[in-house]
Tab-separated table of C-alpha atoms and ligand atoms in Angstrom:
chain	number	residue	atom	x	y	z
H	1	MET	CA	-145.997	-16.470	121.066
H	2	SER	CA	-142.902	-16.661	122.778
H	3	ALA	CA	-142.145	-17.021	126.358
H	4	ALA	CA	-140.502	-13.525	126.029
H	5	GLU	CA	-143.799	-12.401	124.927
H	6	VAL	CA	-146.181	-14.310	127.363
H	7	GLY	CA	-143.419	-13.005	130.505
H	8	ALA	CA	-143.889	-9.489	129.484
H	9	ALA	CA	-148.216	-9.688	130.263
H	10	VAL	CA	-148.223	-9.141	134.021
H	11	PHE	CA	-150.306	-8.128	135.974
H	12	ASP	CA	-148.545	-4.729	137.631
H	13	PRO	CA	-149.919	-1.878	138.614
H	14	PHE	CA	-147.361	-0.352	139.772
H	15	GLU	CA	-145.193	-0.597	136.495
H	16	ASP	CA	-144.801	3.323	135.017
H	17	GLY	CA	-147.515	5.119	133.267
H	18	PHE	CA	-150.192	2.018	134.548
H	19	VAL	CA	-151.601	4.633	137.272
H	20	GLU	CA	-152.022	7.323	134.029
H	21	SER	CA	-153.049	4.675	131.481
H	22	PRO	CA	-153.598	1.127	131.819
H	23	TYR	CA	-154.770	0.076	128.575
H	24	ALA	CA	-151.794	-0.923	127.166
H	25	GLN	CA	-151.090	-3.447	129.471
H	26	TYR	CA	-155.126	-4.929	129.400
H	27	ALA	CA	-154.387	-5.178	125.196
H	28	ARG	CA	-150.486	-7.110	126.592
H	29	LEU	CA	-152.639	-8.749	128.860
H	30	ARG	CA	-155.468	-9.713	126.615
H	31	ASP	CA	-152.827	-10.761	123.618
H	32	GLY	CA	-150.408	-12.711	125.426
H	33	ASP	CA	-152.421	-13.751	129.328
H	34	PRO	CA	-155.723	-13.133	128.928
H	35	VAL	CA	-156.982	-15.510	132.786
H	36	HIS	CA	-153.664	-14.673	134.083
H	37	HIS	CA	-152.527	-15.664	137.330
H	38	SER	CA	-151.658	-12.631	139.279
H	39	LYS	CA	-149.722	-13.745	142.203
H	40	LEU	CA	-150.189	-9.911	143.788
H	41	LEU	CA	-153.612	-10.016	144.131
H	42	HIS	CA	-153.862	-14.262	144.221
H	43	GLY	CA	-156.781	-14.560	141.597
H	44	TRP	CA	-156.965	-14.550	137.985
H	45	VAL	CA	-157.127	-11.155	135.833
H	46	VAL	CA	-159.435	-12.071	133.044
H	47	THR	CA	-159.552	-8.418	130.323
H	48	ARG	CA	-161.230	-10.733	126.860
H	49	VAL	CA	-164.428	-9.454	126.257
H	50	ASP	CA	-166.214	-12.320	126.010
H	51	ASP	CA	-165.129	-13.793	129.220
H	52	VAL	CA	-165.475	-11.156	131.310
H	53	GLY	CA	-169.024	-11.137	129.962
H	54	ARG	CA	-169.664	-14.645	130.593
H	55	LEU	CA	-168.020	-14.479	134.366
H	56	LEU	CA	-169.916	-11.227	134.796
H	57	ARG	CA	-173.091	-13.513	133.740
H	58	ASP	CA	-173.133	-16.600	135.072
H	59	PRO	CA	-175.315	-17.685	137.944
H	60	SER	CA	-172.901	-19.768	139.481
H	61	VAL	CA	-170.518	-17.193	140.383
H	62	SER	CA	-170.329	-15.791	143.313
H	63	SER	CA	-169.800	-12.154	144.721
H	64	ASP	CA	-169.260	-13.469	148.312
H	65	ILE	CA	-166.001	-13.363	150.118
H	66	ARG	CA	-166.445	-16.168	152.455
H	67	ASN	CA	-166.816	-18.978	149.218
H	68	ALA	CA	-163.103	-18.166	148.491
H	69	THR	CA	-159.862	-20.620	149.344
H	70	PRO	CA	-158.187	-19.153	151.727
H	71	ASN	CA	-155.310	-16.955	150.829
H	72	PRO	CA	-153.400	-13.568	152.761
H	73	LEU	CA	-155.483	-11.228	150.963
H	74	THR	CA	-159.112	-13.282	151.685
H	75	ILE	CA	-158.632	-14.253	154.942
H	76	ASN	CA	-157.332	-10.288	155.478
H	77	GLU	CA	-160.222	-9.212	154.119
H	78	LEU	CA	-162.833	-11.861	156.049
H	79	GLU	CA	-160.824	-10.847	159.730
H	80	ARG	CA	-161.708	-7.129	158.150
H	81	LEU	CA	-165.097	-7.599	157.342
H	82	ALA	CA	-165.902	-9.921	160.826
H	83	GLU	CA	-164.577	-6.729	162.764
H	84	GLN	CA	-167.130	-4.600	160.329
H	85	GLU	CA	-170.021	-6.867	159.594
H	86	ARG	CA	-172.512	-4.644	158.580
H	87	ALA	CA	-169.772	-3.650	156.168
H	88	SER	CA	-170.520	-7.566	154.531
H	89	ARG	CA	-174.487	-7.250	154.121
H	90	THR	CA	-174.130	-4.797	151.425
H	91	VAL	CA	-175.676	-5.951	148.401
H	92	VAL	CA	-172.954	-5.565	146.059
H	93	LEU	CA	-170.947	-8.383	148.184
H	94	MET	CA	-174.558	-11.280	148.740
H	95	ASP	CA	-175.264	-13.744	146.165
H	96	ASP	CA	-178.864	-14.778	146.437
H	97	PRO	CA	-181.593	-15.822	147.491
H	98	ASP	CA	-180.614	-12.645	149.714
H	99	HIS	CA	-178.634	-10.812	147.038
H	100	GLY	CA	-182.544	-10.475	145.011
H	101	ARG	CA	-184.381	-9.699	148.277
H	102	ILE	CA	-182.733	-6.826	149.320
H	103	ARG	CA	-181.765	-5.685	145.217
H	104	ARG	CA	-185.624	-5.914	145.217
H	105	LEU	CA	-186.142	-3.478	148.188
H	106	LEU	CA	-183.901	-1.110	146.659
H	107	ALA	CA	-185.054	-0.865	143.151
H	108	ASP	CA	-187.591	1.410	142.595
H	109	PRO	CA	-186.130	5.005	142.926
H	110	PHE	CA	-183.725	4.333	140.760
H	111	ARG	CA	-186.214	2.791	138.026
H	112	PRO	CA	-186.486	5.019	134.095
H	113	ARG	CA	-189.392	7.002	135.011
H	114	GLU	CA	-188.271	7.785	139.078
H	115	VAL	CA	-185.255	8.662	137.937
H	116	ALA	CA	-186.033	10.786	134.962
H	117	ARG	CA	-188.303	13.054	137.605
H	118	LEU	CA	-184.518	14.321	139.164
H	119	ALA	CA	-184.037	15.738	136.234
H	120	GLU	CA	-185.025	19.132	136.615
H	121	ARG	CA	-183.812	19.484	140.162
H	122	VAL	CA	-180.120	18.367	138.795
H	123	ARG	CA	-180.518	20.422	135.904
H	124	GLU	CA	-181.013	23.045	138.536
H	125	ARG	CA	-178.162	22.316	140.408
H	126	ILE	CA	-175.529	22.066	137.703
H	127	ALA	CA	-176.618	25.389	136.316
H	128	ARG	CA	-176.053	27.336	140.213
H	129	ALA	CA	-172.777	25.300	140.166
H	130	PHE	CA	-171.628	27.334	136.986
H	131	ASP	CA	-173.234	30.735	137.916
H	132	ALA	CA	-170.848	29.858	141.416
H	133	LEU	CA	-167.855	29.380	139.657
H	134	ARG	CA	-169.054	32.008	137.331
H	135	GLU	CA	-169.048	34.599	140.418
H	136	GLN	CA	-165.747	33.379	141.550
H	137	HIS	CA	-164.045	33.446	138.588
H	138	GLY	CA	-165.108	35.887	135.929
H	139	ASP	CA	-166.025	36.124	132.228
H	140	GLY	CA	-162.796	36.316	131.420
H	141	LEU	CA	-160.474	33.712	130.500
H	142	VAL	CA	-159.568	31.525	133.719
H	143	GLU	CA	-157.748	28.607	134.485
H	144	LEU	CA	-159.498	26.008	137.289
H	145	ASP	CA	-159.210	22.099	137.975
H	146	LEU	CA	-162.769	20.436	136.697
H	147	ILE	CA	-161.834	17.589	139.148
H	148	SER	CA	-162.471	19.433	142.586
H	149	GLU	CA	-164.468	22.278	142.035
H	150	PHE	CA	-166.976	20.211	139.686
H	151	ALA	CA	-166.762	16.650	138.842
H	152	TYR	CA	-166.486	16.012	142.123
H	153	PRO	CA	-168.652	18.257	144.355
H	154	GLN	CA	-171.881	17.881	141.772
H	155	PRO	CA	-172.470	13.608	141.917
H	156	VAL	CA	-171.822	14.057	146.005
H	157	GLU	CA	-174.245	17.662	145.931
H	158	ILE	CA	-176.681	15.839	144.014
H	159	PHE	CA	-176.507	12.535	145.533
H	160	SER	CA	-176.965	14.585	148.718
H	161	GLU	CA	-179.725	15.853	147.465
H	162	ILE	CA	-181.124	12.630	146.406
H	163	LEU	CA	-180.818	10.915	149.594
H	164	GLY	CA	-182.024	14.058	151.680
H	165	VAL	CA	-179.195	14.867	153.795
H	166	PRO	CA	-178.694	18.574	153.870
H	167	ASP	CA	-176.515	21.025	152.687
H	168	GLU	CA	-174.419	22.389	154.776
H	169	ASP	CA	-173.519	18.075	155.650
H	170	HIS	CA	-172.909	17.865	151.967
H	171	PRO	CA	-168.705	18.696	152.081
H	172	GLN	CA	-168.547	16.258	154.793
H	173	PHE	CA	-170.214	13.400	152.933
H	174	ARG	CA	-167.841	14.045	150.200
H	175	TYR	CA	-164.860	12.757	152.304
H	176	TRP	CA	-167.130	10.301	154.093
H	177	ALA	CA	-167.894	9.086	150.029
H	178	GLN	CA	-163.938	8.722	149.571
H	179	CYS	CA	-162.803	6.677	152.872
H	180	VAL	CA	-165.712	4.427	151.490
H	181	ALA	CA	-163.788	3.807	148.200
H	182	ARG	CA	-160.621	3.913	148.735
H	183	THR	CA	-161.489	0.985	151.951
H	184	VAL	CA	-162.843	-1.510	148.569
H	185	ASP	CA	-159.071	-0.810	147.078
H	186	PRO	CA	-157.290	-4.819	147.596
H	187	ILE	CA	-153.948	-2.235	147.908
H	188	LEU	CA	-154.541	-0.031	150.725
H	189	SER	CA	-151.458	0.493	153.652
H	190	GLU	CA	-152.640	-0.091	156.723
H	191	ALA	CA	-152.819	3.956	158.175
H	192	GLU	CA	-154.612	4.129	154.868
H	193	ARG	CA	-156.627	1.715	155.532
H	194	GLU	CA	-157.566	2.857	159.211
H	195	VAL	CA	-157.909	6.288	158.206
H	196	CYS	CA	-160.811	4.990	156.129
H	197	LEU	CA	-162.723	2.807	158.933
H	198	LYS	CA	-162.849	6.067	160.902
H	199	GLY	CA	-164.170	8.129	158.485
H	200	LEU	CA	-167.109	4.974	157.253
H	201	ASP	CA	-167.442	4.703	160.763
H	202	ASP	CA	-168.706	8.385	161.436
H	203	MET	CA	-170.359	8.217	158.207
H	204	TYR	CA	-172.336	5.289	159.765
H	205	ALA	CA	-173.107	8.132	162.922
H	206	TYR	CA	-174.131	10.344	161.132
H	207	LEU	CA	-176.881	7.867	158.772
H	208	GLU	CA	-178.468	6.576	162.098
H	209	ALA	CA	-179.064	9.596	163.266
H	210	VAL	CA	-180.895	10.317	159.917
H	211	ALA	CA	-182.619	7.324	158.853
H	212	ASP	CA	-184.011	7.643	162.523
H	213	GLU	CA	-185.216	11.029	161.966
H	214	LYS	CA	-186.696	10.147	158.197
H	215	ARG	CA	-188.769	7.087	160.424
H	216	ALA	CA	-190.209	9.815	162.981
H	217	ALA	CA	-191.176	12.538	160.270
H	218	PRO	CA	-190.733	10.921	156.473
H	219	THR	CA	-190.047	13.532	153.850
H	220	ASP	CA	-190.033	13.314	149.848
H	221	ASP	CA	-186.735	11.278	149.930
H	222	LEU	CA	-184.367	8.700	148.813
H	223	LEU	CA	-184.308	7.743	151.993
H	224	SER	CA	-187.194	8.372	153.404
H	225	ASN	CA	-188.727	5.584	150.882
H	226	LEU	CA	-185.235	3.162	151.856
H	227	VAL	CA	-185.955	3.700	155.492
H	228	HIS	CA	-189.473	2.274	154.863
H	229	ALA	CA	-188.454	-0.586	153.623
H	230	ASP	CA	-187.133	-1.709	156.231
H	231	ASP	CA	-190.444	-1.367	158.010
H	232	ASP	CA	-190.795	-4.933	158.109
H	233	GLY	CA	-187.710	-6.393	159.973
H	234	ALA	CA	-188.592	-9.813	157.994
H	235	ARG	CA	-187.699	-7.893	154.863
H	236	MET	CA	-184.330	-5.912	155.156
H	237	THR	CA	-182.699	-5.271	158.814
H	238	HIS	CA	-181.885	-1.785	160.012
H	239	GLU	CA	-178.177	-2.994	159.703
H	240	GLU	CA	-179.334	-4.220	156.653
H	241	LEU	CA	-180.290	-0.924	155.413
H	242	MET	CA	-177.895	1.297	157.108
H	243	ALA	CA	-174.756	-1.425	154.985
H	244	GLN	CA	-176.641	-0.464	151.586
H	245	LEU	CA	-177.588	4.007	152.062
H	246	VAL	CA	-173.201	2.741	152.520
H	247	THR	CA	-173.196	1.372	149.320
H	248	LEU	CA	-175.637	3.934	147.598
H	249	TYR	CA	-173.514	6.678	148.694
H	250	MET	CA	-170.209	5.091	147.472
H	251	ALA	CA	-171.075	3.665	143.985
H	252	GLY	CA	-173.601	6.454	143.869
H	253	HIS	CA	-171.187	9.044	143.678
H	254	GLU	CA	-166.878	8.338	143.070
H	255	PRO	CA	-167.538	7.158	139.033
H	256	VAL	CA	-169.795	9.903	138.147
H	257	ALA	CA	-167.063	12.236	139.456
H	258	SER	CA	-164.829	9.641	137.448
H	259	LEU	CA	-166.517	9.675	134.741
H	260	LEU	CA	-167.097	13.248	134.367
H	261	GLY	CA	-163.058	14.118	134.670
H	262	SER	CA	-162.065	10.896	132.607
H	263	GLY	CA	-165.073	12.140	129.758
H	264	THR	CA	-164.026	15.614	129.305
H	265	LEU	CA	-160.092	14.785	128.883
H	266	ALA	CA	-161.123	12.297	126.719
H	267	LEU	CA	-162.529	14.497	124.710
H	268	MET	CA	-160.324	17.684	124.921
H	269	ARG	CA	-157.830	15.471	123.831
H	270	ALA	CA	-159.988	14.998	120.355
H	271	PRO	CA	-161.319	17.935	120.115
H	272	ASP	CA	-162.841	17.039	116.820
H	273	GLN	CA	-165.275	14.346	118.996
H	274	LEU	CA	-165.158	17.823	121.542
H	275	ALA	CA	-166.459	19.958	118.462
H	276	ARG	CA	-169.128	16.738	117.336
H	277	MET	CA	-170.379	16.555	120.990
H	278	ARG	CA	-171.317	20.070	121.288
H	279	SER	CA	-172.606	21.569	118.503
H	280	ASP	CA	-175.316	18.113	118.384
H	281	PRO	CA	-177.667	17.509	121.359
H	282	GLU	CA	-178.621	13.978	119.514
H	283	VAL	CA	-174.595	13.449	119.630
H	284	LEU	CA	-174.530	13.641	123.491
H	285	ARG	CA	-176.615	10.620	124.673
H	286	ASN	CA	-174.597	8.066	122.645
H	287	GLY	CA	-171.345	10.576	123.134
H	288	VAL	CA	-171.675	9.314	126.996
H	289	SER	CA	-171.716	5.974	126.422
H	290	GLU	CA	-168.762	6.472	124.687
H	291	LEU	CA	-167.238	7.667	127.103
H	292	LEU	CA	-168.254	4.921	129.190
H	293	ARG	CA	-166.779	2.266	127.451
H	294	TYR	CA	-163.438	4.290	126.518
H	295	ASP	CA	-161.928	5.272	129.913
H	296	GLY	CA	-164.894	4.435	132.230
H	297	PRO	CA	-163.869	4.106	135.624
H	298	ASN	CA	-164.435	0.732	136.840
H	299	GLN	CA	-161.787	-1.511	136.260
H	300	PHE	CA	-161.903	-4.765	137.785
H	301	VAL	CA	-165.276	-6.681	139.363
H	302	ARG	CA	-164.431	-9.339	141.244
H	303	ARG	CA	-165.780	-12.800	141.279
H	304	ILE	CA	-165.472	-16.373	143.132
H	305	LEU	CA	-165.863	-19.655	141.568
H	306	THR	CA	-168.064	-22.148	143.804
H	307	ARG	CA	-167.709	-24.749	140.813
H	308	PRO	CA	-164.330	-25.641	138.241
H	309	THR	CA	-165.324	-23.094	135.675
H	310	VAL	CA	-163.561	-22.819	132.100
H	311	VAL	CA	-162.628	-19.506	131.932
H	312	GLY	CA	-160.589	-18.638	128.326
H	313	ASP	CA	-158.929	-21.993	127.761
H	314	VAL	CA	-157.913	-22.502	131.281
H	315	GLU	CA	-159.601	-24.830	134.080
H	316	LEU	CA	-159.957	-23.401	136.947
H	317	PRO	CA	-161.386	-24.727	140.766
H	318	ALA	CA	-164.458	-23.686	143.259
H	319	GLY	CA	-162.718	-21.302	145.374
H	320	GLU	CA	-160.608	-19.398	142.889
H	321	VAL	CA	-160.911	-15.302	143.387
H	322	ILE	CA	-161.432	-14.111	139.751
H	323	TYR	CA	-161.200	-9.885	138.805
H	324	ALA	CA	-163.144	-9.589	135.389
H	325	SER	CA	-161.808	-6.176	133.785
H	326	PRO	CA	-164.686	-4.172	132.260
H	327	ALA	CA	-162.318	-1.835	131.164
H	328	SER	CA	-160.528	-4.294	129.487
H	329	ALA	CA	-163.011	-5.868	127.931
H	330	ASN	CA	-164.232	-1.822	126.380
H	331	ARG	CA	-160.850	-1.658	125.023
H	332	ASP	CA	-160.778	-5.733	123.354
H	333	PRO	CA	-160.821	-5.139	119.872
H	334	ARG	CA	-162.449	-8.455	119.155
H	335	ARG	CA	-165.691	-6.239	120.227
H	336	TRP	CA	-164.834	-3.232	119.176
H	337	GLY	CA	-162.278	-3.533	116.128
H	338	ASP	CA	-159.319	-1.324	114.965
H	339	THR	CA	-160.071	1.772	116.475
H	340	ALA	CA	-161.459	-0.293	119.979
H	341	GLU	CA	-158.555	2.727	121.762
H	342	GLU	CA	-160.185	5.618	120.393
H	343	VAL	CA	-163.124	7.686	121.194
H	344	HIS	CA	-165.510	7.383	118.494
H	345	VAL	CA	-169.009	10.139	120.451
H	346	ASP	CA	-170.717	8.423	117.102
H	347	ARG	CA	-169.580	5.056	117.282
H	348	PRO	CA	-173.099	2.709	116.862
H	349	ASP	CA	-172.445	0.272	119.657
H	350	ALA	CA	-171.546	1.931	122.469
H	351	GLY	CA	-174.061	1.080	124.688
H	352	GLN	CA	-173.267	-1.917	124.717
H	353	HIS	CA	-170.063	-1.255	127.181
H	354	LEU	CA	-169.768	-3.542	130.144
H	355	GLN	CA	-169.163	-0.547	132.560
H	356	PHE	CA	-172.490	-1.185	134.131
H	357	GLY	CA	-171.602	-5.233	134.344
H	358	ALA	CA	-174.006	-7.636	133.483
H	359	GLY	CA	-175.980	-10.044	134.557
H	360	VAL	CA	-178.069	-10.008	138.638
H	361	HIS	CA	-175.052	-7.684	139.884
H	362	ALA	CA	-175.205	-4.701	136.784
H	363	CYS	CA	-175.087	-1.937	138.495
H	364	LEU	CA	-178.865	-0.501	140.642
H	365	GLY	CA	-177.727	3.041	139.942
H	366	SER	CA	-177.082	3.314	135.818
H	367	HIS	CA	-179.923	5.647	134.829
H	368	LEU	CA	-178.676	7.967	137.807
H	369	ALA	CA	-175.820	8.064	136.319
H	370	ARG	CA	-176.690	8.483	132.793
H	371	LEU	CA	-178.634	11.487	134.050
H	372	GLN	CA	-175.963	12.778	136.070
H	373	ALA	CA	-173.816	12.349	133.102
H	374	GLU	CA	-175.734	13.888	130.754
H	375	ILE	CA	-177.162	17.067	131.921
H	376	ALA	CA	-172.898	17.538	133.058
H	377	PHE	CA	-171.549	17.245	130.223
H	378	ALA	CA	-174.463	18.921	128.238
H	379	ALA	CA	-173.520	21.567	130.688
H	380	ILE	CA	-169.975	21.944	130.452
H	381	PHE	CA	-170.621	22.126	126.909
H	382	GLU	CA	-172.592	25.030	127.171
H	383	ARG	CA	-171.510	27.160	129.997
H	384	LEU	CA	-167.433	26.622	129.262
H	385	ASP	CA	-166.199	28.663	125.976
H	386	ASP	CA	-162.559	27.671	124.733
H	387	LEU	CA	-161.974	24.993	127.097
H	388	GLU	CA	-159.126	23.348	126.705
H	389	LEU	CA	-156.449	21.522	129.027
H	390	ALA	CA	-153.921	23.684	131.179
H	391	GLY	CA	-151.306	21.373	132.620
H	392	GLU	CA	-150.993	18.087	133.293
H	393	PRO	CA	-154.080	16.084	134.461
H	394	GLU	CA	-152.982	14.158	137.083
H	395	TRP	CA	-154.820	10.574	137.660
H	396	GLY	CA	-155.892	8.618	141.548
H	397	ASN	CA	-153.392	5.617	142.639
H	398	ARG	CA	-156.905	3.727	142.779
H	399	MET	CA	-157.400	0.019	141.743
H	400	PHE	CA	-161.140	-0.539	140.840
H	401	ILE	CA	-162.460	2.475	140.197
H	402	ARG	CA	-159.908	4.527	137.789
H	403	GLY	CA	-160.336	8.540	138.137
H	404	LEU	CA	-158.288	12.009	138.261
H	405	ASN	CA	-157.513	13.930	141.511
H	406	LEU	CA	-156.802	16.928	138.746
H	407	LEU	CA	-157.613	18.598	135.520
H	408	PRO	CA	-156.375	21.432	135.175
H	409	VAL	CA	-158.440	23.028	132.115
H	410	ALA	CA	-158.631	27.168	130.218
H	411	CYS	CA	-161.764	28.445	129.529
H	412	ARG	CA	-164.542	31.200	129.375
H	413	ILE	CA	-167.265	30.310	132.313
H	414	ASN	CA	-170.100	32.086	130.036
H	415	ALA	CA	-173.594	33.130	132.003
H	416	GLY	CA	-176.034	30.470	129.842
H	417	ARG	CA	-178.165	30.695	126.930
H	418	SER	CA	-181.970	30.952	128.879
K	1	HEM	C1	-170.786	6.036	135.744
K	1	HEM	C2	-171.539	5.731	136.715
K	1	HEM	C3	-170.993	3.888	137.342
K	1	HEM	C4	-170.547	2.946	136.769
K	1	HEM	C5	-169.540	3.194	135.968
K	1	HEM	C6	-171.174	2.141	137.843
K	1	HEM	C7	-171.053	0.626	138.000
K	1	HEM	C8	-170.836	-0.960	138.473
K	1	HEM	C9	-170.905	-2.431	138.067
K	1	HEM	C10	-169.709	-1.964	137.776
K	1	HEM	C11	-171.274	-2.633	139.254
K	1	HEM	C12	-171.641	-3.796	139.432
K	1	HEM	C13	-170.483	-4.440	140.245
K	1	HEM	C14	-170.582	-6.143	140.431
K	1	HEM	O1	-170.882	-6.841	139.501
K	1	HEM	O2	-169.799	-6.423	141.766
K	1	HEM	C15	-172.752	-1.624	139.766
K	1	HEM	C16	-173.034	-2.532	140.743
K	1	HEM	C17	-173.940	-1.338	141.975
K	1	HEM	N1	-174.280	0.671	141.464
K	1	HEM	FE1	-172.787	1.203	139.690
K	1	HEM	N2	-171.696	2.558	139.110
K	1	HEM	C18	-171.742	3.631	138.112
K	1	HEM	C19	-173.525	4.624	139.191
K	1	HEM	C20	-174.260	4.381	139.936
K	1	HEM	C21	-175.151	5.257	140.843
K	1	HEM	C22	-175.100	6.762	140.498
K	1	HEM	C23	-175.241	4.222	141.700
K	1	HEM	C24	-176.714	4.186	142.279
K	1	HEM	C25	-176.748	5.688	143.622
K	1	HEM	C26	-174.664	2.789	141.700
K	1	HEM	C27	-174.720	1.739	142.913
K	1	HEM	C28	-174.943	0.741	142.148
K	1	HEM	C29	-175.356	-0.569	142.962
K	1	HEM	C30	-176.126	0.229	144.655
K	1	HEM	C31	-174.289	-1.591	142.825
K	1	HEM	C32	-174.818	-3.340	143.267
K	1	HEM	C33	-175.595	-3.603	142.656
K	1	HEM	C34	-175.567	-5.535	143.428
K	1	HEM	O3	-175.034	-6.604	143.205
K	1	HEM	O4	-176.371	-5.525	142.902
K	1	HEM	N3	-173.956	3.112	140.039
K	1	HEM	N4	-172.271	-0.132	139.531
């Protein structure tokens, strides 16, 4: 490897074309500098599949930023967390034993059997959403933005319903949830941060009030269930519960919305694969795994080393911050072979992707995410005939959760088969 080639492998989210597709840059990093020191992030960008998997499963690796050797980004974040102490109590940023305690209290509603019970409600909501689109646009050939008109509102609506938030407040939640998603981005202007933090405050205030209502008069929903998980304050404090609710809100919709957009785009760009998904419901399940692998939303998962650790062939001391990339791992030809950069809905081992993370922090909502994605993709293929890309898609510039802001499509919205 020449110095020039090594030099070319730099993590640069501002590079031309990165927002549209970061994958060429990830490939250069995997080949030229798989454990790459990023000056921008004051940490190590790790891109190869084996290294990413190993780090996520390593019990000595921490999610708690307080374990990092101070650098300008961590100092900044710790200052923010000190002001917003409740945000630091999210399960995502905790280590065991607190992490395990909170995670066990949250786990029940997200188990496969519980999630499967939601299928009919999710299906009905999505069918109603397409009925409303047909009413609005008619049954002829129309152009619409699949993000703002479907992919974004749906997961918010569905999660709000699951949580037990009244219908009329769903749009407000959509805005708040976007604010929360933005606050976790390490690269954010002060002005943007302030707007986002205000949104977060409002969301806390709202959730506090609804949680109080559910505590007084429980109903059959996730929030009532979780409120009772903190009945005995020794198990989960009120502040801890609030932090988990905000986490669930963010985690519960943003990546699902992103997946619906990027997955539909990937299939429109590979019409043979779209036809395959459409023609065979059996392919759908595996196809959703492949869409997660091919262009899933989760770009980076942050970790902190708590002891000297060899990552790839680089020895790193305790306190170093690591940005492990499931998105890059999912395109690594070392694991996925020559077709790593292509979408194949029949790929036999697509389910082994790392989009849901791995180890103790592996996504708690993966069954719910899959349920929503399977039902939503099935509905897109069933209800939208002659589906085609109708203009340039626009990607958002978030570094952690990649997703489209705009996906113009042309289609005919049919009345549904049943
Ligand atoms: C396509 C959709 C989704 C993707 C790609 C995704 C991805 C991930 C990933 C990679 C992690 C690990 C983060 C880390 O290791 O630091 C994670 C954690 C988590 N996810 Fe998801 N997620 C999705 C949907 C959901 C949904 C629908 C929910 C539930 C409402 C959810 C709830 C959570 C929670 C609570 C955690 C934290 C778990 C812990 O720290 O122990 N996610 N998710």
